[in-house]
Amino acid sequence: MAAPKYKILFVSSELYPLVKTGGLGDVSGSLPKALKSLHQDIRVLIPAYPSAVEKAASVKTVATINLPKAGFPGNMGFSSDIAQTPYATILETKLPGSHVKVWMVEFSIYNRSGGPYQDDQGNEWIDNEKRFALLNYIAVEIAMGYTSLNWHADIVHCNDWQTGLIAALLFEEKKQNNLLTRPATIFTIHNMAHMGIYSKGQFQALQLSPSLWNHHELEFHDDFSFIKGGLVFSDRVNAVSPTYAEEIQTEEFGYGMAGLLRHRSKRLSGIINGIDMKEWDPVNDPMIEQNYSPKNITDKYANKIALQNHFKLPLTRSDGKEILLLGLVARLVYQKGVDLLLEQMEAILELPVQIVILGSGDLELESRLKQWSLKHPEQLQIQIGYDEKLSHIIEAGADAFLMPSLFEPCGLNQLYSLRYGTIPIVRDTGGLADTVVNSSKRNIRNRTATGIIFHEANHITLFDAIHHTYELFQDKKTWKEIMLRGMKQEFSWRESAKQYLHLYEQAIEDRDDED
Ligand code: ADP
Ligand code: GLC
């Protein structure tokens, strides 16, 4: 039987290649394409950040949405902005390299240079609650079919806190207007650590329905939380890996919402992310020095030399032997386990290894890493900033890839690493645990090993993992077997997209059981 064809509104604050700060951008830029290839009618909705509009091709205006008349409760505290422009504009483009339609909400509060969440100096925009509440209101208008776009949604697929109010608003919309039905809602948790918490005053300024202010709904310890709206009101909730779906139901990873998640556990599941197999393909990647495949794996070596040259690192050990090169590309934040690495840096650098790091984030972590690099320039190099091309060069050039994350909802870099024959060194958490098989003696014998996993989040176990990697690297035959096995793993979006289709079906079935 052919799968049903749904009208899906996929709402996100990031969309690669138009706007990306991390994995959410990658997922938003690739899952909709996979759903489209499964014959779904999918539209992606993002804010019209000027830098995103600049990168988009053939942009046209397709609708205007009159704000005060659009059924918004009050004017969402936008009075002064609305006085100037009483409507938002919907711009349309295509997701590059696909036929997926993208709608971008244009309004004065998005019209600034800087990132989606922060200004150029790294300060959070002071009105993020308004910026994302507006995105949520517009999503509801479109999903309900209230706009001149001549389209309505069967499913609204929301992602992370920036879209957390949508399910709550759709629920209210149905209740207040005594409607028979509403679009079904899915909320995907990419990261529980970001919950979109704002004050009661901000809740009131947004003129959200006062009935939502209670601790079963949006209220969260005298403040309110966007993500709670998604967790409470969505017909189905999923995390981006099965292990993370379990972890967030514990106090350690649930950030005060573990009880709520346990309460909704029948509606909660995990679906592992896929990767964009065209974007991350060592055989055809135009950003790397030398393309390679499992059949000519020795060609990968040219990428190692290019990477060492980029960072002005010696090509070999002083005794002329090959040196193990470790890569790390990440937002440099607590989540990514950079502290663990720093704590053990002295001991790690006593091993004959080199480490290259690309990232930006926490200024203190950046500066501590830079200090180590100044002390050991022949072993540790760091580039602060965001650089898409260099991230590909590191994936292709490093021998092994470091992801000592304290928690990792899914993680994409370990998947890119596997595809590039770059052995991932990961902590046993979230999606890392679900996608990497440890190179224990037994798994090497059974021919299942694909990476190195360590368990406890402490520096000793990280050191042991790197030491183990160093030892394995000396055994070229086994190392090559592990590389090749990783390269053959299947992480395309197709299977996960099918699981999302199933989730949509379940959301539609469940939508009227309001529990
Ligand atoms: P998260 O979403 O938590 O940051 P993921 O592993 O899911 O972690 O995805 C991170 C994505 O962002 C990957 O595509 C990674 O290559 C990219 N990335 C992170 N930091 C940088 C950077 N400084 N330069 C280029 N790409 C980066
Ligand atoms: C989040 C998580 C990361 C995940 C990404 C995409 O940013 O930190 O683990 O891979 O979202 O789902």
mmCIF file of C-alpha atoms in Angstrom, residues 333-507:
data_model
loop_
_atom_site.group_PDB
_atom_site.id
_atom_site.type_symbol
_atom_site.label_atom_id
_atom_site.label_comp_id
_atom_site.label_asym_id
_atom_site.label_seq_id
_atom_site.Cartn_x
_atom_site.Cartn_y
_atom_site.Cartn_z
ATOM 1 C CA VAL A 333 30.532 24.548 25.018
ATOM 2 C CA TYR A 334 30.137 22.493 28.187
ATOM 3 C CA GLN A 335 27.980 19.864 26.374
ATOM 4 C CA LYS A 336 30.855 18.866 24.115
ATOM 5 C CA GLY A 337 33.184 17.694 26.918
ATOM 6 C CA VAL A 338 35.913 20.226 26.140
ATOM 7 C CA ASP A 339 36.560 20.496 29.897
ATOM 8 C CA LEU A 340 37.429 16.809 30.053
ATOM 9 C CA LEU A 341 39.886 17.268 27.237
ATOM 10 C CA LEU A 342 41.474 20.297 28.875
ATOM 11 C CA GLU A 343 41.815 18.532 32.217
ATOM 12 C CA GLN A 344 43.776 15.727 30.602
ATOM 13 C CA MET A 345 45.657 17.737 27.973
ATOM 14 C CA GLU A 346 49.046 17.458 29.650
ATOM 15 C CA ALA A 347 48.915 13.651 29.709
ATOM 16 C CA ILE A 348 47.411 13.372 26.223
ATOM 17 C CA LEU A 349 50.135 15.525 24.703
ATOM 18 C CA GLU A 350 52.763 13.278 26.207
ATOM 19 C CA LEU A 351 51.584 10.664 23.715
ATOM 20 C CA PRO A 352 52.890 11.091 20.167
ATOM 21 C CA VAL A 353 49.633 12.579 18.849
ATOM 22 C CA GLN A 354 48.518 15.751 17.137
ATOM 23 C CA ILE A 355 45.156 17.439 17.707
ATOM 24 C CA VAL A 356 43.415 19.983 15.459
ATOM 25 C CA ILE A 357 40.368 21.834 16.720
ATOM 26 C CA LEU A 358 37.830 23.983 14.887
ATOM 27 C CA GLY A 359 35.131 25.671 16.905
ATOM 28 C CA SER A 360 33.851 28.658 18.756
ATOM 29 C CA GLY A 361 31.693 29.281 21.767
ATOM 30 C CA ASP A 362 32.630 29.715 25.402
ATOM 31 C CA LEU A 363 35.378 32.350 25.600
ATOM 32 C CA GLU A 364 37.073 30.713 28.575
ATOM 33 C CA LEU A 365 37.253 27.312 26.870
ATOM 34 C CA GLU A 366 38.562 28.991 23.716
ATOM 35 C CA SER A 367 41.288 30.781 25.620
ATOM 36 C CA ARG A 368 42.378 27.691 27.622
ATOM 37 C CA LEU A 369 42.673 25.709 24.387
ATOM 38 C CA LYS A 370 44.661 28.540 22.798
ATOM 39 C CA GLN A 371 47.068 28.529 25.747
ATOM 40 C CA TRP A 372 47.763 24.807 25.290
ATOM 41 C CA SER A 373 48.271 25.405 21.599
ATOM 42 C CA LEU A 374 50.824 28.163 22.304
ATOM 43 C CA LYS A 375 52.652 25.789 24.636
ATOM 44 C CA HIS A 376 52.664 22.836 22.196
ATOM 45 C CA PRO A 377 52.291 24.311 18.695
ATOM 46 C CA GLU A 378 53.786 21.236 17.057
ATOM 47 C CA GLN A 379 51.040 19.056 18.555
ATOM 48 C CA LEU A 380 47.927 21.160 19.092
ATOM 49 C CA GLN A 381 46.419 23.705 16.743
ATOM 50 C CA ILE A 382 43.117 25.477 17.072
ATOM 51 C CA GLN A 383 41.111 27.658 14.712
ATOM 52 C CA ILE A 384 38.423 29.716 16.389
ATOM 53 C CA GLY A 385 35.382 30.452 14.249
ATOM 54 C CA TYR A 386 32.894 28.771 11.997
ATOM 55 C CA ASP A 387 34.234 27.327 8.748
ATOM 56 C CA GLU A 388 32.174 24.827 6.762
ATOM 57 C CA LYS A 389 35.002 23.967 4.344
ATOM 58 C CA LEU A 390 37.571 23.388 7.077
ATOM 59 C CA SER A 391 35.106 21.092 8.867
ATOM 60 C CA HIS A 392 35.111 18.854 5.762
ATOM 61 C CA ILE A 393 38.908 19.061 5.529
ATOM 62 C CA ILE A 394 39.212 17.911 9.155
ATOM 63 C CA GLU A 395 36.725 15.059 8.679
ATOM 64 C CA ALA A 396 38.714 13.846 5.662
ATOM 65 C CA GLY A 397 42.210 14.486 7.014
ATOM 66 C CA ALA A 398 42.128 13.333 10.631
ATOM 67 C CA ASP A 399 42.811 9.700 11.568
ATOM 68 C CA ALA A 400 40.342 9.792 14.440
ATOM 69 C CA PHE A 401 37.667 12.248 15.587
ATOM 70 C CA LEU A 402 37.103 13.350 19.186
ATOM 71 C CA MET A 403 33.593 13.651 20.648
ATOM 72 C CA PRO A 404 33.939 13.411 24.440
ATOM 73 C CA SER A 405 30.434 14.912 24.897
ATOM 74 C CA LEU A 406 28.866 14.940 28.341
ATOM 75 C CA PHE A 407 25.545 14.502 26.579
ATOM 76 C CA GLU A 408 24.794 14.263 22.885
ATOM 77 C CA PRO A 409 21.180 14.045 21.705
ATOM 78 C CA CYS A 410 22.300 12.572 18.395
ATOM 79 C CA GLY A 411 25.555 14.043 17.127
ATOM 80 C CA LEU A 412 26.304 14.268 13.439
ATOM 81 C CA ASN A 413 30.068 14.515 13.389
ATOM 82 C CA GLN A 414 30.539 10.891 14.467
ATOM 83 C CA LEU A 415 28.355 9.911 11.492
ATOM 84 C CA TYR A 416 30.375 12.103 9.113
ATOM 85 C CA SER A 417 33.531 10.594 10.631
ATOM 86 C CA LEU A 418 32.349 7.037 10.036
ATOM 87 C CA ARG A 419 31.570 7.876 6.410
ATOM 88 C CA TYR A 420 35.017 9.464 5.965
ATOM 89 C CA GLY A 421 36.914 6.534 7.493
ATOM 90 C CA THR A 422 37.923 8.730 10.439
ATOM 91 C CA ILE A 423 37.512 6.626 13.553
ATOM 92 C CA PRO A 424 35.234 8.328 16.111
ATOM 93 C CA ILE A 425 36.271 8.443 19.794
ATOM 94 C CA VAL A 426 33.024 9.050 21.666
ATOM 95 C CA ARG A 427 31.490 8.957 25.114
ATOM 96 C CA ASP A 428 28.767 6.445 25.820
ATOM 97 C CA THR A 429 25.793 8.813 25.678
ATOM 98 C CA GLY A 430 22.773 9.652 23.504
ATOM 99 C CA GLY A 431 23.163 9.184 19.780
ATOM 100 C CA LEU A 432 26.880 8.468 20.156
ATOM 101 C CA ALA A 433 26.018 5.254 22.014
ATOM 102 C CA ASP A 434 23.461 4.368 19.338
ATOM 103 C CA THR A 435 25.736 4.784 16.336
ATOM 104 C CA VAL A 436 29.254 3.700 17.305
ATOM 105 C CA VAL A 437 30.393 0.166 18.240
ATOM 106 C CA ASN A 438 33.363 0.039 20.594
ATOM 107 C CA SER A 439 36.628 -1.552 19.470
ATOM 108 C CA SER A 440 36.800 -4.001 22.347
ATOM 109 C CA LYS A 441 38.783 -7.188 21.734
ATOM 110 C CA ARG A 442 35.515 -9.055 21.341
ATOM 111 C CA ASN A 443 33.996 -6.595 18.847
ATOM 112 C CA ILE A 444 37.195 -6.544 16.837
ATOM 113 C CA ARG A 445 37.073 -10.360 16.701
ATOM 114 C CA ASN A 446 33.354 -10.330 15.807
ATOM 115 C CA ARG A 447 34.030 -7.737 13.112
ATOM 116 C CA THR A 448 31.522 -5.221 14.494
ATOM 117 C CA ALA A 449 33.845 -2.502 15.893
ATOM 118 C CA THR A 450 33.546 0.959 14.306
ATOM 119 C CA GLY A 451 35.016 3.341 16.893
ATOM 120 C CA ILE A 452 36.230 3.864 20.433
ATOM 121 C CA ILE A 453 33.710 4.358 23.253
ATOM 122 C CA PHE A 454 34.451 5.401 26.823
ATOM 123 C CA HIS A 455 31.914 5.377 29.609
ATOM 124 C CA GLU A 456 32.431 7.595 32.626
ATOM 125 C CA ALA A 457 32.619 11.342 32.008
ATOM 126 C CA ASN A 458 36.004 11.824 33.593
ATOM 127 C CA HIS A 459 39.386 12.736 32.257
ATOM 128 C CA ILE A 460 40.984 9.391 33.151
ATOM 129 C CA THR A 461 38.631 7.445 30.922
ATOM 130 C CA LEU A 462 39.090 9.974 28.107
ATOM 131 C CA PHE A 463 42.851 9.562 28.402
ATOM 132 C CA ASP A 464 42.449 5.762 28.354
ATOM 133 C CA ALA A 465 40.318 6.019 25.209
ATOM 134 C CA ILE A 466 42.932 8.136 23.439
ATOM 135 C CA HIS A 467 45.677 5.799 24.610
ATOM 136 C CA HIS A 468 43.677 2.836 23.289
ATOM 137 C CA THR A 469 43.258 4.671 19.966
ATOM 138 C CA TYR A 470 47.005 5.257 19.834
ATOM 139 C CA GLU A 471 47.665 1.548 20.383
ATOM 140 C CA LEU A 472 45.126 0.494 17.766
ATOM 141 C CA PHE A 473 46.700 2.937 15.302
ATOM 142 C CA GLN A 474 49.940 0.942 15.539
ATOM 143 C CA ASP A 475 48.083 -2.179 14.355
ATOM 144 C CA LYS A 476 47.521 -1.049 10.772
ATOM 145 C CA LYS A 477 45.555 -4.114 9.686
ATOM 146 C CA THR A 478 42.954 -3.809 12.436
ATOM 147 C CA TRP A 479 42.834 -0.024 12.067
ATOM 148 C CA LYS A 480 42.038 -0.363 8.376
ATOM 149 C CA GLU A 481 39.338 -2.957 9.035
ATOM 150 C CA ILE A 482 37.643 -0.610 11.529
ATOM 151 C CA MET A 483 37.873 2.317 9.093
ATOM 152 C CA LEU A 484 36.356 0.338 6.241
ATOM 153 C CA ARG A 485 33.571 -1.048 8.401
ATOM 154 C CA GLY A 486 32.654 2.478 9.492
ATOM 155 C CA MET A 487 32.593 3.686 5.898
ATOM 156 C CA LYS A 488 30.068 0.987 5.020
ATOM 157 C CA GLN A 489 27.570 1.897 7.765
ATOM 158 C CA GLU A 490 24.196 3.095 6.529
ATOM 159 C CA PHE A 491 23.175 6.507 7.872
ATOM 160 C CA SER A 492 21.161 7.929 4.989
ATOM 161 C CA TRP A 493 17.922 9.689 5.881
ATOM 162 C CA ARG A 494 15.698 7.210 4.080
ATOM 163 C CA GLU A 495 15.047 4.846 7.003
ATOM 164 C CA SER A 496 14.668 7.650 9.557
ATOM 165 C CA ALA A 497 12.369 9.599 7.242
ATOM 166 C CA LYS A 498 10.152 6.508 7.029
ATOM 167 C CA GLN A 499 10.059 6.416 10.824
ATOM 168 C CA TYR A 500 8.955 10.064 10.831
ATOM 169 C CA LEU A 501 6.143 9.168 8.415
ATOM 170 C CA HIS A 502 5.018 6.531 10.859
ATOM 171 C CA LEU A 503 5.173 9.093 13.663
ATOM 172 C CA TYR A 504 2.982 11.449 11.612
ATOM 173 C CA GLU A 505 0.435 8.659 11.227
ATOM 174 C CA GLN A 506 0.456 8.075 14.974
ATOM 175 C CA ALA A 507 0.135 11.809 15.676
#
